[in-house]
Amino acid sequence: MDFKKIFLFSLIFLFSFFNFTLAATLFLSPSSGTFNVGKTFSVTVKVDSGGGVGINAAEAVLSFDSQYLQVNSVSKSGSIFTLWPVEPTFSNSKGEISFAAGSPQAYTGSSGLIISITFLAKKAGTAKVEFKSGAVLAADGKGTNVLSSMSSATFVIKEAEPFLEEKPKEEKETLPLANLPPKPQVFSLTHPDPEKWYSNNNPEFTWELPFDVIGVSFSLTKNPTSDPGLVSQGLVNSKKYEKVEDGTWYFHIRYQNKAGWGPILHRKVLIDTTPPEILEFSIKKEDPTDPKPVLTFYATDTLSGVDYFQILIDDKEFATSSNFEEKLFQIGPLSFGKHKIELKVYDKAGNSSSQVKEIEIEPLKYPIFTTLISKEGEFSLQPPAITKVLPKVTTQDWVIIKGTSVYPEASVKIYFTKEGKEPIVKETKTDFEG
């Protein structure tokens, strides 16, 4: 009797020991491969439950060399897990992919699909994809972490063969495509014209799903002929990207039906969020009283190009032009006093830069009257010998007024007025000395 109790206790102990010593493994498939620059390929994250009671949750953070690889998409289609506390996400700037998933049912098996990753080969070299951290939880009611190992993958990226052409491949795809889905038609409210630059770096695309389509694959790359891959990202009819870098991009999309994958649409997207650069802006005015100064300016824009410029004087639009051949632009006439001159330059994406200059137009200096001569004699018009009582002058009398001016050969108008009468205006010119 004692022997039976000891034996039964030993079995229970062994059974419990094996339940809690599962050895789950996270691994990548394929673990190696060789791919050409500009091509896309898929890598799946899988789990080996290690037997026992099975598993019902897993999480991980993976790292990849963003110098050589770029993630186009991450898909959870076909995954053994149905619950996603942390949706599969990726960052090409950090070179990271992360997820956290679970399922009400336990999984036991040696190759359980968790997520699929579509990479773009960017640059020749050796790229490594590995797990930074991870956990696999047993379906034991306690959430015991049974992860024992994580396997990395190494891929060789080669320069594309110089004489390989992809057109025959496209022809092979199109020849037997009688029953395959058509090439998608893509629309964009944020970027409606593929040949126009936009300052919006959050492009959004929409498309209609034909009745027989069962999958959609898409990606956004700088390669005009990229393949979005053969992994469906669900029956979705729109996609929005956020904070896309400046430059020329291409949205790639294809449909899948029961006959297979259809042809790829490559849709150009032009993004420029950088304003033009004003390299020169100055005001030329040799004469401080000149009411028509000349502006000199030059601007450049590296992506979309400079479109047009505006000149504002005291916050009011003075001129708008797209003629950048002439670097000199005359403004005015301006009234005397201080003025704010603003130059605004716009690029073809609608971005703008501006610079402000201040200018002061000095008033003309009045001529100085020194002497008045009439039939009654000569009278001083300047202190300290200024004559307080000037002679009376009638319209029949002659009068001579002498004076000086800082402006040689300038016109001078003299007004003789009598209260309640129209003034008499006489005009003369200064000599070459003023």
XYZ file of C-alpha atoms in Angstrom:
434
model
C 0.000 0.000 0.000
C 2.787 2.438 0.862
C 4.581 1.469 -2.325
C 1.482 2.357 -4.420
C 1.217 5.775 -2.754
C 4.875 6.497 -3.424
C 4.520 5.447 -7.083
C 1.383 7.556 -7.575
C 3.078 10.606 -6.019
C 6.056 10.126 -8.358
C 3.787 10.067 -11.434
C 2.001 13.250 -10.345
C 5.325 14.965 -9.726
C 6.687 13.911 -13.137
C 3.479 15.002 -14.895
C 3.633 18.425 -13.242
C 7.313 18.765 -14.023
C 6.802 18.103 -17.728
C 3.843 20.522 -17.843
C 5.989 23.401 -16.637
C 9.184 22.623 -18.535
C 7.854 23.281 -22.047
C 10.502 24.648 -24.400
C 8.786 27.012 -26.852
C 10.813 28.581 -29.670
C 10.313 31.736 -31.757
C 11.918 31.533 -35.194
C 11.942 33.162 -38.644
C 11.188 31.454 -41.943
C 13.154 31.465 -44.137
C 16.205 31.863 -41.941
C 18.428 32.816 -44.881
C 18.267 33.765 -48.534
C 19.716 35.883 -51.326
C 17.748 38.726 -52.915
C 18.445 41.487 -55.435
C 18.324 45.209 -54.636
C 14.869 46.630 -55.372
C 13.072 43.310 -54.856
C 10.637 42.429 -52.085
C 10.472 39.177 -50.143
C 8.401 37.777 -47.293
C 9.595 36.517 -43.909
C 7.229 34.830 -41.449
C 7.480 34.842 -37.654
C 6.565 31.393 -36.309
C 6.394 29.571 -32.985
C 7.122 25.996 -31.907
C 4.945 25.336 -28.845
C 7.267 22.603 -27.543
C 4.420 20.188 -26.795
C 2.700 19.860 -23.425
C -0.472 21.809 -22.703
C 0.267 24.193 -25.594
C 0.501 27.978 -25.723
C -2.058 30.764 -26.040
C -0.047 34.030 -26.250
C 3.201 35.447 -27.609
C 4.912 38.799 -27.963
C 8.199 39.978 -29.437
C 10.259 42.919 -30.629
C 12.389 42.246 -33.720
C 15.194 44.363 -35.116
C 16.435 44.639 -38.688
C 19.214 46.567 -40.388
C 17.394 49.540 -41.965
C 20.499 50.323 -44.011
C 19.820 47.258 -46.131
C 16.142 46.454 -45.526
C 12.864 48.357 -45.474
C 9.553 46.985 -44.210
C 6.766 47.506 -46.735
C 4.018 45.805 -44.751
C 3.245 43.514 -41.817
C 0.263 41.138 -42.034
C -1.496 38.987 -39.426
C -3.542 37.133 -42.067
C -3.591 33.373 -41.371
C -2.186 33.797 -37.854
C -2.805 31.176 -35.151
C -3.751 34.063 -32.841
C -7.023 36.000 -32.990
C -6.542 38.553 -30.207
C -4.097 41.462 -30.666
C -3.438 43.623 -27.592
C -0.634 45.215 -29.654
C -1.269 45.292 -33.396
C 1.750 44.415 -35.554
C 3.649 47.669 -36.124
C 6.969 48.630 -37.651
C 9.370 51.592 -37.798
C 11.821 51.834 -40.695
C 13.651 54.675 -38.985
C 14.299 52.592 -35.837
C 14.556 49.268 -37.649
C 12.003 47.574 -35.370
C 8.894 45.380 -35.607
C 6.693 44.596 -32.600
C 3.524 42.676 -31.771
C 1.596 41.058 -28.912
C -1.045 38.411 -29.648
C -3.145 35.750 -27.993
C -5.959 33.268 -28.501
C -8.684 31.708 -26.323
C -7.672 28.272 -27.594
C -4.350 26.602 -26.917
C -2.009 25.929 -29.809
C 0.281 22.931 -30.059
C 2.517 22.528 -33.053
C 5.976 23.080 -34.424
C 5.324 25.813 -37.027
C 2.540 28.154 -35.943
C 2.296 31.310 -38.104
C 2.136 34.550 -36.093
C 2.791 37.373 -38.623
C 4.165 37.834 -42.150
C 6.641 40.619 -42.965
C 7.273 41.979 -46.472
C 10.787 43.435 -46.812
C 12.249 45.575 -49.609
C 15.935 44.991 -50.367
C 17.467 48.499 -50.387
C 21.231 48.120 -50.615
C 23.796 45.419 -51.316
C 25.240 43.786 -48.209
C 24.404 41.322 -45.443
C 21.268 42.084 -43.441
C 20.315 40.430 -40.172
C 16.822 40.114 -38.704
C 16.733 39.050 -35.053
C 14.620 39.083 -31.915
C 15.433 41.785 -29.366
C 12.968 40.437 -26.811
C 10.101 37.997 -26.643
C 7.797 35.850 -24.560
C 5.600 32.790 -25.169
C 2.960 31.978 -22.538
C 1.734 28.482 -21.784
C -1.992 27.699 -21.767
C -1.726 26.517 -18.156
C -4.046 29.077 -16.601
C -1.056 30.892 -15.067
C 0.537 32.473 -18.148
C 3.905 30.788 -17.569
C 6.598 32.090 -19.938
C 7.918 28.942 -21.646
C 10.110 30.656 -24.273
C 13.470 28.890 -24.419
C 15.108 30.314 -27.549
C 14.733 32.813 -30.423
C 16.351 32.210 -33.816
C 17.565 35.003 -36.090
C 17.783 35.154 -39.898
C 20.499 36.430 -42.231
C 19.923 37.569 -45.807
C 22.381 38.475 -48.554
C 21.377 41.476 -50.666
C 22.979 41.633 -54.117
C 23.031 44.281 -56.796
C 20.459 43.539 -59.497
C 21.751 41.850 -62.632
C 22.418 44.648 -65.162
C 20.716 42.930 -68.087
C 17.760 41.352 -66.327
C 14.461 42.731 -67.568
C 11.206 42.370 -65.721
C 8.980 43.000 -68.754
C 8.860 39.310 -69.772
C 7.656 38.513 -66.245
C 4.857 41.038 -66.601
C 3.920 39.496 -69.957
C 3.795 36.048 -68.360
C 1.446 37.453 -65.780
C -0.804 39.122 -68.354
C -0.992 36.378 -71.016
C -3.127 33.894 -69.065
C -5.018 36.478 -67.046
C -8.469 35.977 -68.543
C -9.926 35.053 -65.155
C -7.522 36.966 -62.925
C -8.583 40.239 -61.266
C -7.994 43.498 -63.173
C -5.400 46.131 -62.406
C -6.759 48.324 -59.571
C -7.886 51.903 -60.106
C -6.646 54.078 -57.252
C -8.000 57.476 -56.192
C -6.602 59.983 -53.717
C -8.327 63.015 -52.228
C -5.067 64.137 -50.632
C -2.932 63.701 -53.782
C -5.364 63.616 -56.757
C -2.816 64.405 -59.502
C 0.119 61.945 -59.780
C 2.207 64.558 -61.620
C 1.655 67.392 -59.131
C 3.638 68.148 -55.976
C 1.833 68.344 -52.629
C 2.934 69.606 -49.205
C 0.710 67.029 -47.469
C 2.924 64.149 -46.256
C -0.006 62.003 -45.111
C -1.178 60.493 -48.420
C -4.386 58.466 -48.468
C -5.515 56.111 -51.236
C -8.864 54.458 -51.959
C -10.020 51.834 -54.440
C -13.085 49.749 -55.231
C -13.093 46.005 -54.581
C -14.448 43.840 -57.439
C -16.987 41.228 -56.310
C -14.620 38.252 -56.740
C -11.576 39.733 -54.987
C -10.458 37.804 -51.906
C -7.225 39.647 -51.097
C -5.335 42.919 -51.594
C -1.582 43.489 -51.416
C -0.061 46.983 -51.429
C 3.054 48.941 -50.467
C 4.581 52.429 -50.726
C 8.199 52.639 -51.910
C 10.550 54.887 -53.868
C 11.058 52.157 -56.472
C 8.705 52.713 -59.455
C 8.412 48.960 -60.164
C 8.278 47.405 -56.686
C 6.212 44.262 -56.126
C 3.932 44.512 -53.057
C 4.189 40.751 -52.609
C 1.786 37.826 -52.521
C 0.566 38.237 -48.937
C -2.924 39.718 -48.628
C -3.404 42.565 -46.182
C -7.124 41.943 -45.939
C -10.197 43.006 -47.874
C -9.583 46.719 -47.352
C -10.458 49.520 -49.759
C -8.261 52.316 -48.408
C -4.829 52.990 -46.947
C -3.402 56.068 -45.231
C 0.292 56.693 -44.620
C 1.552 59.283 -42.152
C 4.674 61.460 -42.011
C 6.075 60.214 -45.321
C 9.498 61.637 -46.202
C 9.854 64.189 -49.002
C 10.476 62.867 -52.487
C 8.988 60.836 -55.322
C 7.079 57.786 -54.069
C 5.075 55.011 -55.703
C 1.999 53.255 -54.344
C 1.885 49.624 -55.543
C -1.303 47.556 -55.358
C -2.718 44.332 -56.798
C -5.859 42.208 -56.332
C -6.219 38.494 -55.630
C -9.127 36.246 -56.588
C -9.537 32.467 -56.659
C -7.600 32.294 -59.933
C -4.560 34.067 -58.443
C -2.930 37.482 -58.243
C -3.636 40.137 -60.860
C -1.362 42.813 -62.404
C 0.248 45.540 -60.296
C -0.664 49.222 -60.462
C 2.226 51.629 -59.765
C 0.876 55.062 -58.799
C 3.239 58.039 -58.416
C 3.024 60.316 -55.348
C 5.001 63.590 -55.148
C 5.610 65.024 -51.657
C 7.472 68.236 -50.794
C 7.080 69.758 -47.332
C 10.258 71.864 -47.468
C 9.777 75.582 -48.272
C 11.949 77.297 -50.887
C 15.147 79.000 -49.785
C 15.624 82.738 -50.346
C 19.330 83.119 -51.046
C 19.351 86.869 -51.715
C 17.021 89.766 -50.940
C 18.208 93.370 -50.916
C 16.986 96.878 -51.776
C 19.037 99.198 -53.969
C 18.469 102.922 -53.432
C 21.365 105.277 -54.095
C 19.247 108.405 -53.555
C 17.512 108.432 -50.129
C 14.659 110.467 -51.643
C 14.140 108.140 -54.623
C 10.527 106.853 -54.350
C 11.163 103.959 -56.776
C 13.755 101.632 -55.194
C 14.890 98.417 -56.921
C 14.630 94.974 -55.282
C 17.210 92.266 -55.917
C 16.348 88.687 -54.960
C 17.065 85.052 -55.794
C 15.425 81.853 -54.476
C 15.725 78.114 -55.084
C 13.797 74.919 -54.280
C 15.460 71.520 -54.644
C 12.382 69.285 -55.011
C 9.285 70.736 -56.651
C 10.962 73.945 -57.827
C 10.104 77.625 -57.341
C 6.664 78.530 -58.728
C 6.058 82.258 -58.198
C 6.778 85.203 -55.891
C 4.788 87.991 -54.259
C 5.877 91.459 -53.188
C 3.918 93.142 -50.402
C 4.348 96.769 -49.391
C 3.072 97.633 -45.924
C 1.170 94.283 -45.838
C -0.630 95.016 -49.120
C 0.046 93.011 -52.266
C 1.988 95.043 -54.802
C 2.911 92.436 -57.434
C 2.770 88.687 -58.178
C 4.920 87.104 -60.864
C 6.438 83.812 -61.987
C 9.196 85.485 -64.011
C 12.445 84.696 -62.208
C 14.680 85.494 -65.162
C 14.900 89.137 -64.121
C 16.555 89.442 -60.722
C 15.814 93.190 -60.517
C 12.307 94.417 -59.708
C 11.405 98.099 -59.351
C 8.664 99.102 -56.930
C 6.909 102.366 -56.158
C 6.388 105.216 -56.302
C 6.382 105.246 -52.502
C 5.373 108.112 -50.263
C 8.068 109.517 -48.020
C 8.486 107.794 -44.680
C 9.167 104.224 -43.518
C 7.816 101.208 -45.421
C 7.830 97.424 -44.879
C 8.806 95.455 -47.984
C 8.025 91.711 -47.828
C 9.129 89.091 -50.364
C 7.196 85.792 -50.430
C 8.391 82.884 -52.560
C 6.202 79.811 -53.245
C 7.243 76.409 -54.573
C 5.096 74.133 -56.746
C 3.832 72.246 -53.690
C 2.457 75.427 -52.104
C 5.189 75.851 -49.475
C 6.387 79.408 -48.964
C 9.238 81.403 -47.458
C 9.327 85.114 -46.761
C 11.767 87.835 -45.796
C 11.040 91.396 -44.701
C 13.091 94.535 -45.242
C 12.445 98.072 -44.045
C 13.111 101.138 -46.154
C 12.743 104.852 -45.516
C 12.064 107.376 -48.272
C 13.284 110.799 -47.266
C 11.267 113.863 -48.402
C 12.762 116.375 -50.820
C 14.450 119.314 -49.120
C 12.752 122.649 -49.624
C 14.550 125.436 -51.492
C 15.804 128.289 -49.310
C 14.686 131.796 -50.242
C 17.381 134.359 -49.391
C 16.424 137.724 -50.959
C 13.391 139.525 -52.371
C 13.978 142.436 -54.787
C 11.246 144.799 -55.959
C 11.004 148.416 -57.088
C 11.085 149.379 -53.430
C 14.475 147.811 -52.901
C 16.151 144.604 -51.711
C 14.894 142.734 -48.664
C 16.495 139.843 -46.742
C 14.486 136.669 -46.252
C 16.983 134.986 -43.917
C 17.990 135.670 -40.311
C 19.560 137.485 -38.649
C 18.859 140.353 -41.073
C 15.364 139.204 -42.057
C 13.059 142.090 -42.946
C 9.949 141.999 -40.816
C 7.861 144.206 -43.101
C 8.076 143.201 -46.752
C 7.045 145.550 -49.569
C 3.599 145.459 -51.064
C 3.538 143.985 -54.533
C 0.731 144.355 -57.045
C 0.043 142.289 -60.103
C 1.520 145.095 -62.153
C 4.837 145.117 -60.285
C 7.900 143.088 -60.965
C 9.638 141.065 -58.257
C 12.813 138.991 -58.071
C 13.280 136.214 -55.495
C 16.707 134.720 -54.997
C 17.456 131.439 -53.242
C 19.442 128.194 -53.154
C 18.646 124.481 -53.514
C 20.518 121.219 -52.898
C 19.247 119.929 -56.247
C 21.011 121.219 -59.383
C 18.898 121.889 -62.473
C 15.687 121.161 -60.575
C 12.277 122.756 -61.147
C 11.074 125.216 -58.479
C 7.518 126.499 -58.276
C 6.750 129.730 -56.401
C 3.200 130.549 -55.308
C 1.998 134.125 -54.730
C -1.278 134.140 -52.832
C -3.719 136.704 -51.574
C -6.357 135.765 -49.081
C -9.504 134.639 -50.861
C -7.847 134.710 -54.296
C -6.384 132.054 -56.593
C -2.587 131.795 -56.260
C -0.261 133.001 -58.972
C 2.269 130.275 -59.831
C 5.668 130.978 -61.331
C 8.169 128.256 -62.233
C 11.915 128.390 -62.764
C 14.925 126.079 -62.658
C 18.001 126.009 -60.473
C 21.364 126.275 -62.177
C 23.996 123.508 -62.182
C 25.132 124.565 -58.693
C 21.606 124.624 -57.226
